[in-house]
Amino acid sequence: MGGLPIPKSSPPMPDLLLELLSEEIPARMQRRAAEDLKKLVTDALVERGFLYEGAKAFATPRRLALHVAGLPPRGEAVREERRGPKVGAPEAAVQGFLRGAGLTSLDQATTITDPKKGEFYLAVIERAGRETLDVLAEILPAIIKSFPWPKSMRWGAASAQPGALRWVRPLQSIVATFGPETETPEVVPFSVDGIVAGTTTRGHRFLAPGPIEVRRFDDYVQALERAKVVLDADRRKDIILHDARDLAFARGLDLVEDEGLLDEVAGLVEWPVVLMGSFDEAFLDIPAEAIRATIRANQKCFVLRKSGSEALAPAFVLVSNLVASDGGAAITAGNERVVRARLSDAKFFWETDKAAGLESRLPKLDQIVFHEKLGTQGERVARIAALARELAPLVGADPDLAERAARLAKADLVTEMVGEFPELQGLMGRKYAALQGEPESVAAAIEEHYKPVGPSDRVPTDPVSIAVALADKLDTLVGFWAIDEKPTGSKDPYALRRAALGVIRLVTENDIRAQLLRLFALSFARSYAGIQLNQISEASDRVQELQKSQIDPIEIQRLLDVISKEVTPEGAKRFADSTGQLAWEVANALLAFFADRLKVYLRDQGARHDLIDAVFALPGQDDLLMVVRRVEALGQFLGTDDGKNLLVGVKRASNILRIEEKKDGRAYEAEPDAALIAASGQPEEQALAEALTGARADASAAVAAEDFSGAMRALSRLRAPVDAFFEKVTVNADDPAVRGNRLALLNALRAATREVADFSRIEG
């Protein structure tokens, strides 16, 4: 158990046991609620100076429980000195001091002398340590009344009263005891809305519903176990998993494990009993994913595989909350009836969808609004298909196949099966596409264009899948940027950060060269133009409606003005020009967003965020693959002694330039004068100038060849001459011409390193 360690003492320190028994708590809320209870109680104790040895919270479908071990029986005594006003201060100030210190007269205060400011009143306040039991009685009711359930309710006659208790389900009893293990604990004296804390709880609702008297945590756990309640959720999970595996093994089958379902089922039972049911083998004609989704979603059951095979078996594992007298036969039969009915529905959906095909579903997409400002799903599919065709050559895909896959990619959203089980989107589309004879790459792209969904999800590698996945994500990003619906703070309702990370992974993990600014601008222009043209079309329709109704001539004229401005040649050109300008503005803003996402991605892989800033500071860095390679090479270079020392020298040069350019009101961007350098007679200055000429040319050539490691090797030759220059040469020489030339030399050094990155952005 984690906690705040305090020195062990003798006799043993007391423990707190708290249980809140209620009607069934939704499984999805239990684990978070247990952690909230632990945090709220322990934070409140620590805030009041009560440290503890450890704490652990528990949850079952009917109860939250908390055990806090090693609390002191009473708090530490407090002695506080509070300084008051000067002796002879106004009466109002004196009275305020007395009230704040809890004194009745100045006789209870003393005076102190400040050598500089004179005499002041001083109150010495001593408070005895509070009894822990009293503190618990103070904090626990407040925590219970303000508990942060995502959803809560009121109940009974008291619910009509202001400030009535709200709980996730009706609260039935409270156990709250405090004391050492060697003595009989005391009940924490409090009540909440008429529910008085005590020592009585109840066991399993059906198997042991009678009252149980408990005193301390160890007794409590054992008493619940005897009353058919397993308190620890992780232990319930372990029981379910091992019993399910054993039952499957005994039948020659393998359990299809599902961590999410296991968590949920463990939150539905207090005494898990694992049983096995079966269904008609004819249902195995349905895709395995659909069978699993049906049985999982409707019955919270696990599916099974034939041993050593990926093929499903006509059987499932269910978890009961009862030890039935018939061995679970009736429970199993009831689940089998429901599973049979659900699989019959799934079979009907499957057969109906197969007969209809994907093509016939496309018109329905025109009836589904994707976003009120971005049009229908059908319009979005048209944009994605056009963009996928443009992207195809960049990723090595066939343009016709990419466009075909994009046109069919969303069709399964309006199938019967996906309508019932949305989590099967893409997967069912792939199966239906294969059945209707689509090329394998088209069928695969329909499933894979959603990927990668998260940082651990697989990245598609087939070129057609890559083209459609990129088009889908870019259209989403650009579309929402077009209507100014960007993520703000922790809010990202359209998962735009995830979409950007998906683009980054698709590009970098597949070694794709793509100029994002151009793609953003093209996609934005198409989306924005489509939005505007839709509005013009809607305005035209509205004019016709209003003319027929013979009303609102002002509205008619306003709409006519909108249309006339856009359909004339001049209006069309103005529209195209403004759209193009706006496209580039938004494209640059979106690139900055990608830079932030790339930082997150590379930081997770161990890269430094400042190196990404240093690379993005260079103009035209919208090829993510090249950015990543520059960052990798830069990181490796700065890990060497040459890299570290050169960074120090370049940053020193940049700082000098920044100061002197600001002071002089000019930039020193001219090439250094070789004659002045030769005339200075300082070999270190000449050596740096010569080294810069060669290193800059070699670094530039290496960057052009996309050999960033080679560029770093070229720059590493500057380390020694830079060190020598700063050691021997005075930059701010008395001769203005020499000074200016040396500043130009430092600018040449800065420019040489900017072949790879802006070293001034690098920390250290």
PDB file of C-alpha atoms in Angstrom, residues 452-584:
ATOM      1  CA  PRO A 452      -3.322   4.396 -36.862  1.00  0.00           C
ATOM      2  CA  VAL A 453      -5.948   5.153 -34.235  1.00  0.00           C
ATOM      3  CA  GLY A 454      -3.491   5.623 -31.367  1.00  0.00           C
ATOM      4  CA  PRO A 455       0.232   5.648 -30.594  1.00  0.00           C
ATOM      5  CA  SER A 456       0.392   1.854 -30.305  1.00  0.00           C
ATOM      6  CA  ASP A 457      -1.872   1.052 -33.259  1.00  0.00           C
ATOM      7  CA  ARG A 458      -0.456  -0.569 -36.395  1.00  0.00           C
ATOM      8  CA  VAL A 459       0.461   1.731 -39.303  1.00  0.00           C
ATOM      9  CA  PRO A 460      -0.739   0.645 -42.781  1.00  0.00           C
ATOM     10  CA  THR A 461       2.025  -0.249 -45.233  1.00  0.00           C
ATOM     11  CA  ASP A 462       0.069  -0.953 -48.438  1.00  0.00           C
ATOM     12  CA  PRO A 463       0.375   2.128 -50.728  1.00  0.00           C
ATOM     13  CA  VAL A 464      -3.358   2.338 -51.435  1.00  0.00           C
ATOM     14  CA  SER A 465      -4.148   2.155 -47.720  1.00  0.00           C
ATOM     15  CA  ILE A 466      -1.575   4.864 -47.013  1.00  0.00           C
ATOM     16  CA  ALA A 467      -3.025   7.175 -49.674  1.00  0.00           C
ATOM     17  CA  VAL A 468      -6.594   6.847 -48.370  1.00  0.00           C
ATOM     18  CA  ALA A 469      -5.559   7.060 -44.704  1.00  0.00           C
ATOM     19  CA  LEU A 470      -3.604  10.254 -45.373  1.00  0.00           C
ATOM     20  CA  ALA A 471      -6.438  11.750 -47.425  1.00  0.00           C
ATOM     21  CA  ASP A 472      -8.993  10.972 -44.724  1.00  0.00           C
ATOM     22  CA  LYS A 473      -6.923  12.541 -41.948  1.00  0.00           C
ATOM     23  CA  LEU A 474      -5.807  15.562 -43.972  1.00  0.00           C
ATOM     24  CA  ASP A 475      -9.379  16.309 -45.015  1.00  0.00           C
ATOM     25  CA  THR A 476     -10.460  16.153 -41.379  1.00  0.00           C
ATOM     26  CA  LEU A 477      -7.667  18.448 -40.211  1.00  0.00           C
ATOM     27  CA  VAL A 478      -7.937  20.943 -43.041  1.00  0.00           C
ATOM     28  CA  GLY A 479     -11.721  20.989 -42.910  1.00  0.00           C
ATOM     29  CA  PHE A 480     -11.871  21.868 -39.227  1.00  0.00           C
ATOM     30  CA  TRP A 481      -9.102  24.424 -39.650  1.00  0.00           C
ATOM     31  CA  ALA A 482     -11.176  25.915 -42.497  1.00  0.00           C
ATOM     32  CA  ILE A 483     -14.095  26.518 -40.135  1.00  0.00           C
ATOM     33  CA  ASP A 484     -11.841  27.534 -37.224  1.00  0.00           C
ATOM     34  CA  GLU A 485     -12.734  24.551 -35.019  1.00  0.00           C
ATOM     35  CA  LYS A 486      -9.274  23.895 -33.597  1.00  0.00           C
ATOM     36  CA  PRO A 487      -8.325  22.047 -30.410  1.00  0.00           C
ATOM     37  CA  THR A 488      -8.131  24.315 -27.379  1.00  0.00           C
ATOM     38  CA  GLY A 489      -6.423  23.314 -24.156  1.00  0.00           C
ATOM     39  CA  SER A 490      -7.598  19.853 -23.170  1.00  0.00           C
ATOM     40  CA  LYS A 491     -10.609  20.025 -25.480  1.00  0.00           C
ATOM     41  CA  ASP A 492     -10.332  18.174 -28.783  1.00  0.00           C
ATOM     42  CA  PRO A 493     -13.855  16.966 -29.641  1.00  0.00           C
ATOM     43  CA  TYR A 494     -12.949  15.991 -33.194  1.00  0.00           C
ATOM     44  CA  ALA A 495      -9.736  14.132 -32.257  1.00  0.00           C
ATOM     45  CA  LEU A 496      -7.605  16.437 -34.412  1.00  0.00           C
ATOM     46  CA  ARG A 497      -4.458  15.824 -32.370  1.00  0.00           C
ATOM     47  CA  ARG A 498      -4.867  12.100 -32.956  1.00  0.00           C
ATOM     48  CA  ALA A 499      -5.385  12.706 -36.681  1.00  0.00           C
ATOM     49  CA  ALA A 500      -2.192  14.775 -36.884  1.00  0.00           C
ATOM     50  CA  LEU A 501      -0.221  12.096 -35.044  1.00  0.00           C
ATOM     51  CA  GLY A 502      -1.661   9.572 -37.498  1.00  0.00           C
ATOM     52  CA  VAL A 503      -0.345  11.615 -40.443  1.00  0.00           C
ATOM     53  CA  ILE A 504       3.067  11.907 -38.777  1.00  0.00           C
ATOM     54  CA  ARG A 505       3.319   8.156 -38.225  1.00  0.00           C
ATOM     55  CA  LEU A 506       2.070   7.324 -41.735  1.00  0.00           C
ATOM     56  CA  VAL A 507       4.694   9.612 -43.267  1.00  0.00           C
ATOM     57  CA  THR A 508       7.685   8.852 -41.056  1.00  0.00           C
ATOM     58  CA  GLU A 509       7.209   5.106 -40.618  1.00  0.00           C
ATOM     59  CA  ASN A 510       6.652   4.573 -44.345  1.00  0.00           C
ATOM     60  CA  ASP A 511       9.510   6.891 -45.446  1.00  0.00           C
ATOM     61  CA  ILE A 512       7.146   9.106 -47.461  1.00  0.00           C
ATOM     62  CA  ARG A 513       8.365  12.368 -48.964  1.00  0.00           C
ATOM     63  CA  ALA A 514       5.543  14.897 -48.973  1.00  0.00           C
ATOM     64  CA  GLN A 515       5.395  18.688 -48.863  1.00  0.00           C
ATOM     65  CA  LEU A 516       2.712  19.217 -46.265  1.00  0.00           C
ATOM     66  CA  LEU A 517       2.200  22.929 -46.973  1.00  0.00           C
ATOM     67  CA  ARG A 518       1.203  22.177 -50.552  1.00  0.00           C
ATOM     68  CA  LEU A 519      -1.103  19.350 -49.499  1.00  0.00           C
ATOM     69  CA  PHE A 520      -2.716  21.519 -46.800  1.00  0.00           C
ATOM     70  CA  ALA A 521      -3.252  24.383 -49.239  1.00  0.00           C
ATOM     71  CA  LEU A 522      -4.750  22.149 -51.927  1.00  0.00           C
ATOM     72  CA  SER A 523      -7.033  20.369 -49.517  1.00  0.00           C
ATOM     73  CA  PHE A 524      -8.036  23.625 -47.837  1.00  0.00           C
ATOM     74  CA  ALA A 525      -8.840  25.346 -51.114  1.00  0.00           C
ATOM     75  CA  ARG A 526     -11.009  22.425 -52.123  1.00  0.00           C
ATOM     76  CA  SER A 527     -12.798  22.268 -48.773  1.00  0.00           C
ATOM     77  CA  TYR A 528     -13.237  26.020 -48.470  1.00  0.00           C
ATOM     78  CA  ALA A 529     -14.391  26.401 -52.072  1.00  0.00           C
ATOM     79  CA  GLY A 530     -16.832  23.561 -51.570  1.00  0.00           C
ATOM     80  CA  ILE A 531     -18.245  25.234 -48.462  1.00  0.00           C
ATOM     81  CA  GLN A 532     -18.678  28.550 -50.252  1.00  0.00           C
ATOM     82  CA  LEU A 533     -20.219  27.015 -53.361  1.00  0.00           C
ATOM     83  CA  ASN A 534     -22.631  25.050 -51.174  1.00  0.00           C
ATOM     84  CA  GLN A 535     -23.678  28.288 -49.510  1.00  0.00           C
ATOM     85  CA  ILE A 536     -24.200  29.908 -52.942  1.00  0.00           C
ATOM     86  CA  SER A 537     -26.289  26.931 -54.046  1.00  0.00           C
ATOM     87  CA  GLU A 538     -28.315  27.074 -50.854  1.00  0.00           C
ATOM     88  CA  ALA A 539     -28.798  30.818 -51.356  1.00  0.00           C
ATOM     89  CA  SER A 540     -30.090  30.215 -54.908  1.00  0.00           C
ATOM     90  CA  ASP A 541     -32.572  27.645 -53.634  1.00  0.00           C
ATOM     91  CA  ARG A 542     -33.639  30.026 -50.875  1.00  0.00           C
ATOM     92  CA  VAL A 543     -34.255  32.834 -53.405  1.00  0.00           C
ATOM     93  CA  GLN A 544     -36.539  30.562 -55.409  1.00  0.00           C
ATOM     94  CA  GLU A 545     -38.462  29.572 -52.278  1.00  0.00           C
ATOM     95  CA  LEU A 546     -38.896  33.196 -51.176  1.00  0.00           C
ATOM     96  CA  GLN A 547     -39.942  34.327 -54.637  1.00  0.00           C
ATOM     97  CA  LYS A 548     -42.615  31.640 -54.699  1.00  0.00           C
ATOM     98  CA  SER A 549     -43.877  32.698 -51.288  1.00  0.00           C
ATOM     99  CA  GLN A 550     -43.961  36.411 -52.231  1.00  0.00           C
ATOM    100  CA  ILE A 551     -42.430  37.495 -48.904  1.00  0.00           C
ATOM    101  CA  ASP A 552     -39.361  39.215 -47.514  1.00  0.00           C
ATOM    102  CA  PRO A 553     -38.008  41.130 -50.548  1.00  0.00           C
ATOM    103  CA  ILE A 554     -35.062  42.399 -48.447  1.00  0.00           C
ATOM    104  CA  GLU A 555     -33.896  38.831 -47.800  1.00  0.00           C
ATOM    105  CA  ILE A 556     -34.289  38.022 -51.514  1.00  0.00           C
ATOM    106  CA  GLN A 557     -32.143  40.991 -52.503  1.00  0.00           C
ATOM    107  CA  ARG A 558     -29.461  40.101 -49.932  1.00  0.00           C
ATOM    108  CA  LEU A 559     -29.156  36.585 -51.302  1.00  0.00           C
ATOM    109  CA  LEU A 560     -29.129  37.840 -54.878  1.00  0.00           C
ATOM    110  CA  ASP A 561     -26.242  40.136 -53.960  1.00  0.00           C
ATOM    111  CA  VAL A 562     -24.296  37.192 -52.544  1.00  0.00           C
ATOM    112  CA  ILE A 563     -24.827  35.166 -55.697  1.00  0.00           C
ATOM    113  CA  SER A 564     -24.057  37.995 -58.124  1.00  0.00           C
ATOM    114  CA  LYS A 565     -20.734  38.712 -56.436  1.00  0.00           C
ATOM    115  CA  GLU A 566     -19.580  35.143 -56.810  1.00  0.00           C
ATOM    116  CA  VAL A 567     -20.914  34.069 -60.217  1.00  0.00           C
ATOM    117  CA  THR A 568     -19.540  37.027 -62.238  1.00  0.00           C
ATOM    118  CA  PRO A 569     -16.052  36.585 -63.761  1.00  0.00           C
ATOM    119  CA  GLU A 570     -14.703  39.329 -61.488  1.00  0.00           C
ATOM    120  CA  GLY A 571     -16.355  37.773 -58.463  1.00  0.00           C
ATOM    121  CA  ALA A 572     -15.035  34.330 -59.362  1.00  0.00           C
ATOM    122  CA  LYS A 573     -11.462  35.652 -59.656  1.00  0.00           C
ATOM    123  CA  ARG A 574     -11.781  37.545 -56.370  1.00  0.00           C
ATOM    124  CA  PHE A 575     -13.091  34.388 -54.753  1.00  0.00           C
ATOM    125  CA  ALA A 576     -10.205  32.308 -56.146  1.00  0.00           C
ATOM    126  CA  ASP A 577      -7.593  34.855 -55.056  1.00  0.00           C
ATOM    127  CA  SER A 578      -8.966  35.205 -51.535  1.00  0.00           C
ATOM    128  CA  THR A 579      -9.350  31.453 -51.195  1.00  0.00           C
ATOM    129  CA  GLY A 580      -5.767  30.889 -52.288  1.00  0.00           C
ATOM    130  CA  GLN A 581      -4.407  33.459 -49.838  1.00  0.00           C
ATOM    131  CA  LEU A 582      -6.474  32.056 -47.006  1.00  0.00           C
ATOM    132  CA  ALA A 583      -5.379  28.551 -47.946  1.00  0.00           C
ATOM    133  CA  TRP A 584      -1.710  29.417 -47.449  1.00  0.00           C
TER     134      TRP A 584
END
